[in-house]
Amino acid sequence: MPVPTLTDARRVGTLGALAVRDSVVRGLESVVVRPPKLINGGIDAGVRWLCLTHDVTGRRGSSKGYSLLKGWAPAFPETTGYIIGTLLEQARRTGDESLERRAREMADWEVEVQCADGGVMQGLLTDSPKPSTVFNTGMVIHGWLDLADHSGRDDHLLAAVRAGDFLRANQSGDGCWTGAAEYFGIPHTYCSRVSWALVRLATATGNAGYEHAARRQLDWVVRVQRENGWFDWAAFKPGRDPNTHGLAYTLRGLLESAALIGDDGDAYLTAAVRTAEVLMRKLEVHGGWLPATWNGGWEPTARYECLTGTVQLGGVFLRLYELTGDARLFNAGLKAVERAAGHQSPSPRPEMRGALPGSFPTYGRYAPLQFPNWATKFLVDSLMLRERLLPA
Amino acid sequence: MRIAILSRYPRVDTAEWKLALLEQLCSGGHALTIHYTRSALADQMLDGVREFGLSTLARYRQARRAPQAGAPTSVAGWAAEHGLPVHRHRRIGDAALLASVRAAAPDVMILAGADIVGAQLLAVPRIGTINPHYGMLPRYRGMNVAEWSVYHDDPVGVTVHLVDPGIDTGAIVEQAAVDIGPGETLATIRAKQQRLAAELLLRAVERFASGEVSARPQEATAGRQFYRMHPRLRAQVERKLAAGAYRPDV
């Protein structure tokens, strides 16, 4: 199948038009309250776009995304890993078996590119070898386990075990991951998502050692949470303020681990709720949107919105509503998901149609002028969750 | 007693309950001063559109309809009929507003749909500032609390509380639930709450006038802050009322 690609000139034209549109919309938003306009069939459109990210690599992993400056990016092992689960969920929802085939191809490809030490490489798939990194490894374990859960087969379990062993071997004494196996050599609270993968791996293999490792890291995350819900070590890069994307990762890892662990995981759920309540309040008082980055006093440090983080947090609020029954989180979750979904591209151009930009305005600092594949993945996940929770 | 009434433009809700309250206070021999914020038309339009979207104009026109021909439809109209001045100011933080309330030297200030009041203004009334909150404190603080109460099958009511620097956290002066019968909607509940608010405010003033100023403090952790309800949840609440499925746990 020929893969459609905009020419450079058309891309630049589109870029300019989007920048102007976003600036106007942003200006109007400060004056008029306008309910978000969701595109019809947003879930299907998002999944179709995710399939396109697979096609453009020759079905060897999912492209990191589409840039209005550079076009399609190469395949990205980290996010290909967790896109597997999204495709399988849509396959369950629609009965579309072609999505299962794609998911299996992605999982097989992840095994092909798995590093010799069992980990998953940093960054994009290019010719130069890259070291394994903890976070990416955890995200791919999710994909392999999603496929095992879906198919009832354990073809990829060996790869997941090798990856899990890599994670255990690189864990530091206080439970976090740091040093050469982590981005920038610093620990990250959002590796709670890695711990969530390890809890799942413990269940899949019956090896409690994986859960033990996970809980050591989750305990560390709880220890670095402050009374006001703030997490030290939540930022991707040293010296930067954390963004909503990383904060949502942290909360999702905590809450999903808590849900799997049960009563012994209450401290993780409590920690997730504490921070979620702060972000819920911020969302409500900001008129339904969240600035991208925050400082330790919970003051916004950006004027743009990380749509990826907003839609992830919407999903976090909805999941916390399921776990706690707090309808205020349901309320905030609907608002956040719909807020982000209102920015899903309605463009007739397949490179963009159904995709979610990284930021609003599109030229915001998070993935500027790009449609990262994980933004659309989390949009689809959160829209599916919304669909499940809202009575028809 | 000297009573200051603090309210704000734009008028997007009926003034009926406020007029009933003013009538009763006036006939009770209390001296009233009336203070409005957001007096500039541009502010009213901008704030109204920010808060209610493009339905502001329709709400404004609805609010101007008099229940009876010739009756006043606004606090300002009522004040004119009774020879009372209305002090208009742009913003709640304006020094001129503070000065005009200070000049009135009120014993009590009543918030009748006002913006968040700062500590300096709160310090002016001799006894305190009271506010009608359309929910049962301390459990339901914040916005759309009638909707949230129905959602959770809890009683809907009105609480008159002293205003402190927190949001709906001041000590409770008067509180009562409204009866909700078959066929109610959020609009009919709102109308009942408004009538109840006028009654409870009057009762609170009479108590203060008789020298009884006791109020029940709220525990800070006893309640939760609610926010504007999502339209889909609001529609669920309306359906619940229409189906007679709202059963408050008293």
XYZ file of C-alpha atoms in Angstrom:
642
model
C 0.000 0.000 0.000
C 1.469 3.389 -0.955
C 1.996 5.550 2.086
C 0.642 9.074 1.703
C 3.061 11.847 2.606
C 2.632 15.563 2.322
C 5.217 17.353 0.282
C 7.507 19.734 2.136
C 5.760 22.796 0.722
C 2.319 21.589 1.735
C 3.640 20.705 5.179
C 4.906 24.221 5.709
C 1.573 25.617 4.530
C -0.283 23.340 6.935
C 2.075 24.324 9.709
C 1.387 28.013 9.170
C -2.368 27.487 9.003
C -2.368 25.451 12.224
C -0.242 28.016 14.027
C -2.604 30.832 13.061
C -5.701 28.798 13.936
C -4.304 27.798 17.341
C -3.360 31.369 18.166
C -6.866 32.588 17.328
C -8.568 29.758 19.248
C -6.352 30.381 22.242
C -7.212 34.070 22.237
C -10.942 33.332 22.014
C -10.696 30.805 24.833
C -9.685 33.536 27.229
C -12.989 35.280 26.516
C -15.649 32.706 25.581
C -16.414 29.426 27.291
C -16.826 26.938 24.470
C -17.546 23.250 24.975
C -15.011 21.059 23.174
C -16.112 19.788 19.781
C -15.328 16.104 19.459
C -14.969 14.543 16.029
C -17.349 11.705 15.188
C -15.788 8.287 15.626
C -12.773 9.688 17.431
C -11.641 6.277 18.683
C -11.777 4.704 15.209
C -10.037 7.702 13.640
C -7.279 7.544 16.243
C -6.760 3.832 15.736
C -6.657 4.268 11.955
C -3.909 6.845 12.429
C -1.989 4.495 14.742
C -2.216 1.836 12.023
C -0.771 4.368 9.591
C 2.203 4.882 11.921
C 2.767 1.143 11.539
C 2.378 1.176 7.756
C 4.871 3.987 7.204
C 7.674 1.889 8.732
C 6.881 -1.055 6.483
C 5.086 -2.593 9.475
C 8.295 -2.748 11.474
C 7.264 -0.892 14.618
C 5.199 2.245 14.984
C 6.660 5.528 13.751
C 7.396 7.898 16.621
C 5.006 10.288 14.932
C 4.408 12.841 12.250
C 6.225 16.174 12.278
C 5.006 19.165 10.329
C 8.676 20.017 9.819
C 10.271 16.653 9.115
C 7.466 14.299 8.102
C 7.332 10.758 9.462
C 9.855 9.672 12.120
C 11.434 6.194 12.324
C 9.959 3.470 14.532
C 10.060 3.988 18.292
C 10.404 0.779 20.333
C 9.199 2.310 23.618
C 5.823 3.530 22.422
C 5.303 0.704 19.940
C 5.310 -1.461 23.074
C 2.355 0.160 24.723
C 0.454 0.788 21.492
C 0.037 -3.006 21.254
C -2.482 -2.931 24.106
C -4.475 -0.123 22.478
C -4.811 -2.034 19.210
C -5.888 -5.179 21.061
C -8.510 -3.242 23.014
C -9.909 -1.867 19.766
C -9.868 -5.396 18.311
C -11.978 -6.526 21.284
C -14.264 -3.538 20.878
C -14.862 -3.949 17.145
C -13.952 -7.565 16.371
C -11.407 -6.370 13.810
C -8.931 -9.250 13.562
C -6.502 -7.255 11.432
C -5.655 -5.264 14.529
C -4.636 -8.452 16.333
C -2.305 -9.260 13.439
C -0.760 -5.816 13.675
C -0.339 -6.156 17.418
C 1.395 -9.496 16.969
C 3.682 -8.041 14.278
C 4.616 -5.226 16.645
C 5.299 -7.654 19.484
C 7.443 -9.844 17.196
C 9.354 -6.784 16.020
C 10.018 -5.793 19.632
C 11.601 -9.210 20.204
C 13.772 -8.674 17.111
C 15.090 -5.352 18.374
C 15.423 -6.391 22.025
C 18.972 -5.756 23.226
C 21.301 -8.582 24.183
C 21.029 -7.647 27.876
C 17.242 -8.095 27.733
C 16.467 -4.384 27.815
C 14.867 -2.146 25.217
C 16.933 0.512 23.480
C 16.744 4.236 24.047
C 15.257 6.431 21.359
C 14.421 5.624 17.768
C 15.342 2.642 15.667
C 18.348 3.815 13.669
C 21.530 2.184 12.469
C 23.670 3.186 15.436
C 23.447 0.882 18.470
C 21.910 2.407 21.575
C 21.969 1.260 25.180
C 19.021 -0.321 26.921
C 16.951 1.886 29.150
C 14.635 1.059 32.012
C 11.505 2.993 31.102
C 11.354 1.748 27.521
C 11.901 -1.789 28.708
C 8.936 -1.584 31.049
C 6.695 -0.171 28.327
C 7.479 -3.025 25.976
C 6.825 -5.590 28.709
C 3.301 -4.124 28.874
C 2.862 -4.807 25.159
C 4.084 -8.389 25.375
C 1.848 -9.078 28.374
C -1.146 -7.407 26.687
C -0.738 -9.802 23.788
C -0.398 -12.793 26.128
C -3.544 -11.717 28.009
C -5.434 -11.266 24.754
C -4.379 -14.439 22.981
C -3.912 -16.733 25.951
C -0.560 -17.731 24.451
C 2.817 -17.109 26.015
C 4.963 -16.759 22.850
C 6.458 -13.514 24.102
C 6.791 -14.403 27.750
C 10.441 -15.402 27.441
C 11.266 -11.968 26.031
C 9.287 -10.349 28.845
C 11.168 -12.388 31.444
C 14.529 -11.364 29.951
C 13.369 -7.761 30.070
C 12.170 -8.152 33.655
C 15.524 -9.614 34.649
C 17.262 -6.632 33.051
C 15.134 -4.344 35.213
C 15.889 -6.231 38.419
C 19.600 -6.307 37.644
C 19.718 -2.538 37.227
C 17.701 -1.517 40.276
C 19.559 0.554 42.849
C 19.659 -0.102 46.576
C 16.852 2.313 47.459
C 14.508 0.839 44.878
C 14.651 3.440 42.122
C 16.345 3.066 38.764
C 19.176 5.437 38.060
C 22.609 5.599 36.457
C 23.457 4.345 32.990
C 20.189 2.492 32.478
C 18.038 5.589 32.934
C 17.669 8.716 30.822
C 20.134 11.396 31.977
C 21.335 9.108 34.763
C 18.695 10.369 37.214
C 15.817 8.494 38.849
C 12.268 9.155 37.662
C 9.049 8.710 39.607
C 7.260 7.900 36.359
C 9.080 4.557 36.351
C 6.107 3.537 38.490
C 4.785 2.466 35.093
C 7.745 0.109 34.878
C 6.845 -1.235 38.304
C 3.291 -1.776 37.114
C 4.728 -3.907 34.290
C 6.762 -5.887 36.823
C 3.681 -6.515 38.982
C 1.956 -7.860 35.886
C 4.999 -9.970 35.043
C 4.964 -11.459 38.548
C 1.363 -12.560 37.979
C 2.105 -13.931 34.514
C 5.142 -15.954 35.634
C 4.283 -16.706 39.238
C 7.654 -15.227 40.208
C 7.094 -12.977 43.242
C 10.571 -11.508 42.818
C 9.259 -9.187 40.112
C 6.569 -7.832 42.417
C 9.116 -7.412 45.178
C 11.277 -5.321 42.838
C 8.244 -3.303 41.782
C 7.238 -2.562 45.347
C 10.725 -1.381 46.241
C 10.465 1.223 43.480
C 6.870 2.159 44.348
C 7.880 2.626 47.988
C 10.617 4.961 46.777
C 8.047 6.961 44.769
C 5.872 7.337 47.865
C 8.918 8.431 49.870
C 9.748 11.243 47.433
C 6.174 12.547 47.414
C 5.742 15.712 49.464
C 2.811 16.547 51.722
C 1.312 18.792 49.014
C 1.263 15.934 46.505
C 4.379 17.073 44.667
C 6.923 14.475 43.562
C 10.627 15.121 43.583
C 12.226 13.416 40.572
C 9.132 13.655 38.380
C 10.874 15.595 35.590
C 12.397 13.948 32.535
C 15.529 16.118 32.447
C 17.593 17.390 35.378
C 16.749 20.951 36.411
C 13.481 21.070 34.495
C 9.963 21.310 35.833
C 7.906 18.158 35.352
C 5.140 18.190 32.787
C 1.653 16.753 33.001
C 2.735 13.856 30.772
C 5.321 12.655 33.312
C 3.028 13.341 36.267
C 0.268 11.298 34.639
C 2.730 8.452 34.014
C 3.653 8.502 37.703
C 0.043 8.428 38.863
C -1.018 5.719 36.435
C 1.823 3.461 37.520
C 0.936 3.956 41.163
C -2.781 3.396 40.794
C -2.580 0.388 38.469
C 0.004 -1.257 40.715
C -2.245 -0.603 43.709
C -5.210 -2.124 41.882
C -3.242 -5.298 41.151
C -1.537 -5.626 44.519
C -4.735 -5.160 46.534
C -4.832 -4.120 50.194
C -1.055 -4.130 50.497
C -0.940 -1.472 47.783
C -3.162 1.065 49.568
C -0.252 3.464 50.114
C 0.265 3.674 46.344
C -3.405 4.456 45.747
C -3.375 7.069 48.502
C -0.322 8.704 46.924
C -1.977 8.754 43.500
C -5.187 10.271 44.890
C -3.280 12.953 46.780
C -1.642 14.304 43.641
C -4.692 13.716 41.457
C -6.796 15.875 43.785
C -4.369 18.752 43.352
C -4.376 18.417 39.569
C -8.164 18.063 39.522
C -8.442 21.352 41.423
C -5.985 23.010 39.037
C -7.948 21.764 36.036
C -11.208 23.114 37.442
C -9.887 26.528 38.413
C -8.093 26.926 35.083
C -11.421 26.575 33.286
C -10.862 23.005 32.140
C -7.292 23.083 30.871
C -3.926 22.441 32.481
C -0.713 24.306 31.796
C 2.016 21.893 30.687
C 4.568 22.294 33.502
C 4.468 22.998 37.240
C 6.830 23.874 40.059
C 6.983 22.451 43.586
C 4.423 24.947 44.873
C 2.011 23.770 42.184
C 2.322 27.002 40.263
C 2.171 26.711 36.488
C 5.452 27.398 34.719
C 4.169 27.204 31.137
C 1.465 28.946 29.153
C 0.951 26.141 26.665
C -0.848 22.869 27.250
C 0.668 19.406 26.898
C -2.355 17.713 25.334
C -0.725 14.341 25.805
C -0.538 14.949 29.544
C -4.062 16.361 29.707
C -5.595 13.326 28.049
C -3.478 10.957 30.162
C -4.567 12.741 33.330
C -8.156 12.456 32.143
C -7.619 8.703 31.975
C -6.012 8.740 35.428
C -9.007 10.611 36.885
C -11.427 8.146 35.294
C -9.486 5.133 36.580
C -9.294 6.658 40.055
C -13.057 7.175 39.934
C -13.413 3.469 39.177
C -11.182 2.572 42.116
C -12.441 5.082 44.690
C -15.977 5.984 43.580
C -15.205 9.706 43.903
C -17.512 11.250 41.293
C -15.536 14.491 41.298
C -12.759 12.569 39.586
C -15.263 11.228 37.052
C -16.326 14.814 36.401
C -12.757 16.044 35.987
C -11.830 13.014 33.876
C -14.622 13.690 31.404
C -13.595 17.328 31.133
C -9.900 16.565 30.615
C -10.473 13.815 28.058
C -12.955 15.891 26.093
C -10.743 18.941 26.318
C -7.911 17.036 24.641
C -10.215 15.171 22.247
C -11.423 18.552 21.036
C -7.949 18.946 19.530
C -7.968 15.627 17.660
C -7.202 16.517 14.080
C -10.236 16.572 11.751
C -7.937 17.181 8.750
C -8.799 15.210 5.614
C -5.087 14.466 5.250
C -4.294 10.965 6.496
C -0.992 12.073 8.043
C -2.976 14.042 10.590
C -6.575 12.865 10.561
C -7.485 11.379 13.938
C -4.107 12.238 15.486
C -3.556 14.361 18.580
C -0.827 17.032 18.565
C 1.669 16.996 21.422
C 0.795 20.526 22.531
C -1.791 23.233 22.263
C -0.982 25.537 20.611
C 0.626 23.045 18.233
C 3.849 25.065 18.501
C 3.966 24.599 22.298
C 7.235 23.260 23.683
C 6.102 19.676 24.202
C 6.683 17.803 20.913
C 6.340 21.078 18.977
C 4.630 20.859 15.590
C 4.330 17.110 15.998
C 1.734 14.401 16.340
C 3.570 11.884 18.558
C 2.201 8.344 18.379
C 1.824 8.117 22.156
C -0.418 11.203 22.275
C -2.938 9.487 20.019
C -2.476 6.181 21.863
C -3.453 7.807 25.166
C -6.281 9.725 23.513
C -7.753 6.461 22.220
C -7.259 4.726 25.589
C -8.965 7.546 27.458
C -11.834 7.812 24.958
C -12.439 4.072 25.340
C -12.490 4.434 29.110
C -14.922 7.352 28.826
C -17.143 5.285 26.522
C -17.182 2.444 29.056
C -18.068 4.672 32.006
C -20.686 6.934 30.430
C -24.095 5.330 30.116
C -25.462 5.664 26.585
C -29.615 46.808 62.492
C -27.594 48.284 59.678
C -27.291 45.750 56.876
C -25.118 45.958 53.767
C -26.178 43.880 50.764
C -23.352 42.964 48.400
C -24.158 41.612 44.962
C -22.786 41.711 41.444
C -23.749 42.178 37.828
C -24.631 40.797 35.330
C -28.147 39.882 36.387
C -28.483 36.417 34.901
C -30.747 34.972 37.565
C -34.116 36.021 38.925
C -34.048 38.755 41.575
C -37.334 37.572 43.102
C -35.841 36.045 46.218
C -33.603 39.063 46.796
C -36.574 41.399 46.517
C -38.573 39.292 48.982
C -35.655 39.425 51.406
C -35.227 43.178 51.004
C -38.944 43.749 51.581
C -38.868 41.728 54.783
C -35.692 43.366 56.057
C -37.071 46.779 55.284
C -40.392 46.111 56.967
C -38.465 44.725 59.940
C -36.999 48.184 60.442
C -33.459 47.409 59.349
C -31.407 50.066 57.555
C -30.147 48.812 54.202
C -27.308 49.846 51.932
C -26.815 48.160 48.587
C -23.469 47.647 46.893
C -22.916 46.181 43.451
C -19.703 45.160 41.688
C -18.961 44.596 37.990
C -20.827 47.791 37.190
C -19.096 48.493 33.864
C -21.045 47.107 30.929
C -17.873 45.727 29.321
C -17.026 43.812 32.496
C -20.542 42.465 32.727
C -20.461 41.237 29.165
C -17.000 39.703 29.420
C -17.582 38.082 32.794
C -21.016 36.871 31.775
C -19.741 35.268 28.583
C -16.800 33.727 30.458
C -19.111 32.217 33.034
C -22.180 31.282 31.037
C -21.026 31.334 27.424
C -23.214 32.750 24.718
C -26.397 32.006 26.678
C -25.705 35.073 28.830
C -27.980 37.356 26.822
C -30.899 34.928 26.987
C -30.414 34.532 30.739
C -30.240 38.286 31.146
C -33.506 38.783 29.273
C -35.174 36.032 31.295
C -34.029 37.640 34.533
C -35.624 40.961 33.515
C -39.112 39.467 33.272
C -41.291 40.680 36.121
C -43.535 38.146 37.847
C -46.289 40.794 37.961
C -46.882 43.782 35.713
C -45.312 46.907 37.135
C -43.344 45.062 39.821
C -39.618 45.803 40.085
C -37.406 43.225 38.397
C -34.151 44.220 39.959
C -32.630 45.214 43.246
C -31.782 48.574 41.720
C -35.410 49.088 40.679
C -36.630 48.126 44.128
C -34.073 50.452 45.748
C -35.215 53.347 43.559
C -38.810 52.752 44.633
C -37.734 52.873 48.271
C -35.434 55.847 47.902
C -32.293 53.872 48.633
C -29.060 54.499 46.747
C -27.243 51.659 44.980
C -23.447 51.956 45.200
C -21.913 50.623 41.990
C -18.255 49.620 41.701
C -16.172 47.879 39.089
C -14.370 45.185 41.062
C -14.696 43.502 44.436
C -11.190 44.655 45.371
C -11.813 48.357 44.616
C -10.854 50.737 47.402
C -14.031 52.725 46.682
C -16.166 49.683 47.486
C -14.342 49.184 50.768
C -14.843 52.864 51.559
C -18.567 52.803 50.758
C -19.173 49.715 52.915
C -17.105 51.237 55.726
C -19.134 54.436 55.469
C -22.314 52.400 55.918
C -20.858 50.848 59.118
C -22.993 47.716 58.814
C -23.681 45.315 61.647
C -24.107 42.519 59.125
C -23.200 42.162 55.465
C -25.208 39.760 53.305
C -23.660 38.283 50.178
C -26.391 37.976 47.583
C -24.442 36.466 44.720
C -21.113 38.235 45.135
C -17.531 37.653 44.070
C -15.007 36.259 46.561
C -14.622 38.841 49.322
C -11.193 39.779 50.683
C -10.184 39.913 54.326
C -10.317 43.739 54.540
C -13.937 43.864 53.450
C -14.866 40.914 55.660
C -13.484 42.785 58.648
C -15.892 45.720 58.231
C -19.281 44.416 59.547
C -19.576 44.452 63.343
C -21.102 40.985 63.644
C -20.000 39.388 60.413
C -20.780 38.569 56.808
C -23.291 35.866 55.938
C -23.777 33.969 52.708
C -26.511 31.605 51.527
C -24.890 28.423 50.191
C -27.141 26.189 48.101
C -26.036 22.952 49.702
C -25.757 21.195 53.026
C -22.490 22.227 54.638
C -20.005 20.971 55.585
C -20.460 17.997 53.269
C -21.092 19.880 50.032
C -18.809 22.847 49.410
C -18.203 24.599 46.112
C -20.286 24.693 42.958
C -23.405 22.949 41.646
C -23.897 21.364 45.045
C -27.632 20.787 44.537
C -26.780 18.733 41.447
C -24.068 16.853 43.307
C -26.409 16.177 46.233
C -29.020 14.641 43.924
C -26.287 12.658 42.162
C -25.275 11.137 45.504
C -28.820 10.757 46.877
C -28.104 13.208 49.667
C -30.506 15.910 50.938
C -30.603 19.186 49.029
C -30.798 22.307 51.098
C -29.485 25.731 51.951
C -26.924 26.721 54.566
C -26.445 30.273 55.751
C -22.916 30.558 57.059
C -20.541 33.179 58.287
C -17.987 33.981 55.629
C -14.317 33.374 56.405
C -11.313 33.459 54.055
C -11.931 29.831 52.969
C -14.484 28.666 50.426
C -17.749 27.738 52.182
C -15.851 26.924 55.367
C -17.308 29.484 57.786
C -19.434 28.618 60.825
C -23.022 27.560 60.141
C -25.756 29.962 61.243
C -28.901 28.439 59.710
C -29.537 25.327 57.683
C -32.564 23.535 56.245
C -33.332 20.993 53.560
C -35.862 21.494 50.773
C -38.645 19.008 50.093
C -38.291 17.495 46.679
C -41.414 15.920 45.300
C -42.264 14.091 42.092
C -41.757 15.971 38.859
C -39.076 18.291 40.197
C -36.303 19.537 37.934
C -33.068 21.279 38.775
C -34.781 24.567 37.889
C -37.695 24.014 40.298
C -35.271 22.903 43.003
C -33.258 26.065 42.430
C -36.375 28.208 42.826
C -37.223 26.446 46.098
C -33.674 26.957 47.330
C -33.847 30.658 46.533
C -37.038 31.066 48.551
C -35.495 29.093 51.395
C -32.326 31.199 51.218
C -34.378 34.367 51.737
C -36.152 32.792 54.731
C -32.933 31.575 56.342
C -31.133 34.865 55.824
C -34.018 36.702 57.433
C -34.018 34.254 60.327
C -30.274 34.738 60.783
C -30.629 38.531 60.821
C -33.431 38.348 63.362
C -31.281 36.132 65.572
C -28.370 38.543 65.323
C -30.733 41.444 66.077
C -31.890 39.687 69.220
C -28.283 39.412 70.340
C -27.851 35.732 69.602
C -24.796 35.360 67.421
C -23.940 31.716 67.983
C -22.832 29.675 64.998
C -21.701 26.082 64.591
C -18.074 25.847 63.372
C -17.336 23.501 60.490
C -14.569 20.973 60.676
C -12.145 21.700 57.863
C -11.895 18.041 56.885
C -15.599 17.298 57.149
C -16.512 18.264 53.624
C -15.355 18.135 50.041
C -15.030 20.803 47.396
C -17.218 20.236 44.344
C -16.848 21.867 40.950
C -19.048 22.697 37.996
C -20.802 19.522 36.917
C -20.108 18.115 33.460
C -23.169 18.423 31.172
C -23.421 14.640 30.770
C -23.563 14.144 34.538
C -26.017 16.999 34.871
C -28.229 15.297 32.298
C -28.019 12.109 34.382
C -29.202 14.086 37.402
C -32.151 15.517 35.463
C -33.072 12.011 34.267
C -32.834 10.724 37.807
C -35.243 13.402 39.015
C -37.626 12.822 36.115
C -37.660 9.083 36.811
C -38.375 9.652 40.496
C -35.189 7.755 41.275
C -33.762 10.387 43.630
C -34.084 8.983 47.138
C -32.150 11.085 49.622
C -30.592 9.246 52.545
C -31.589 11.490 55.406
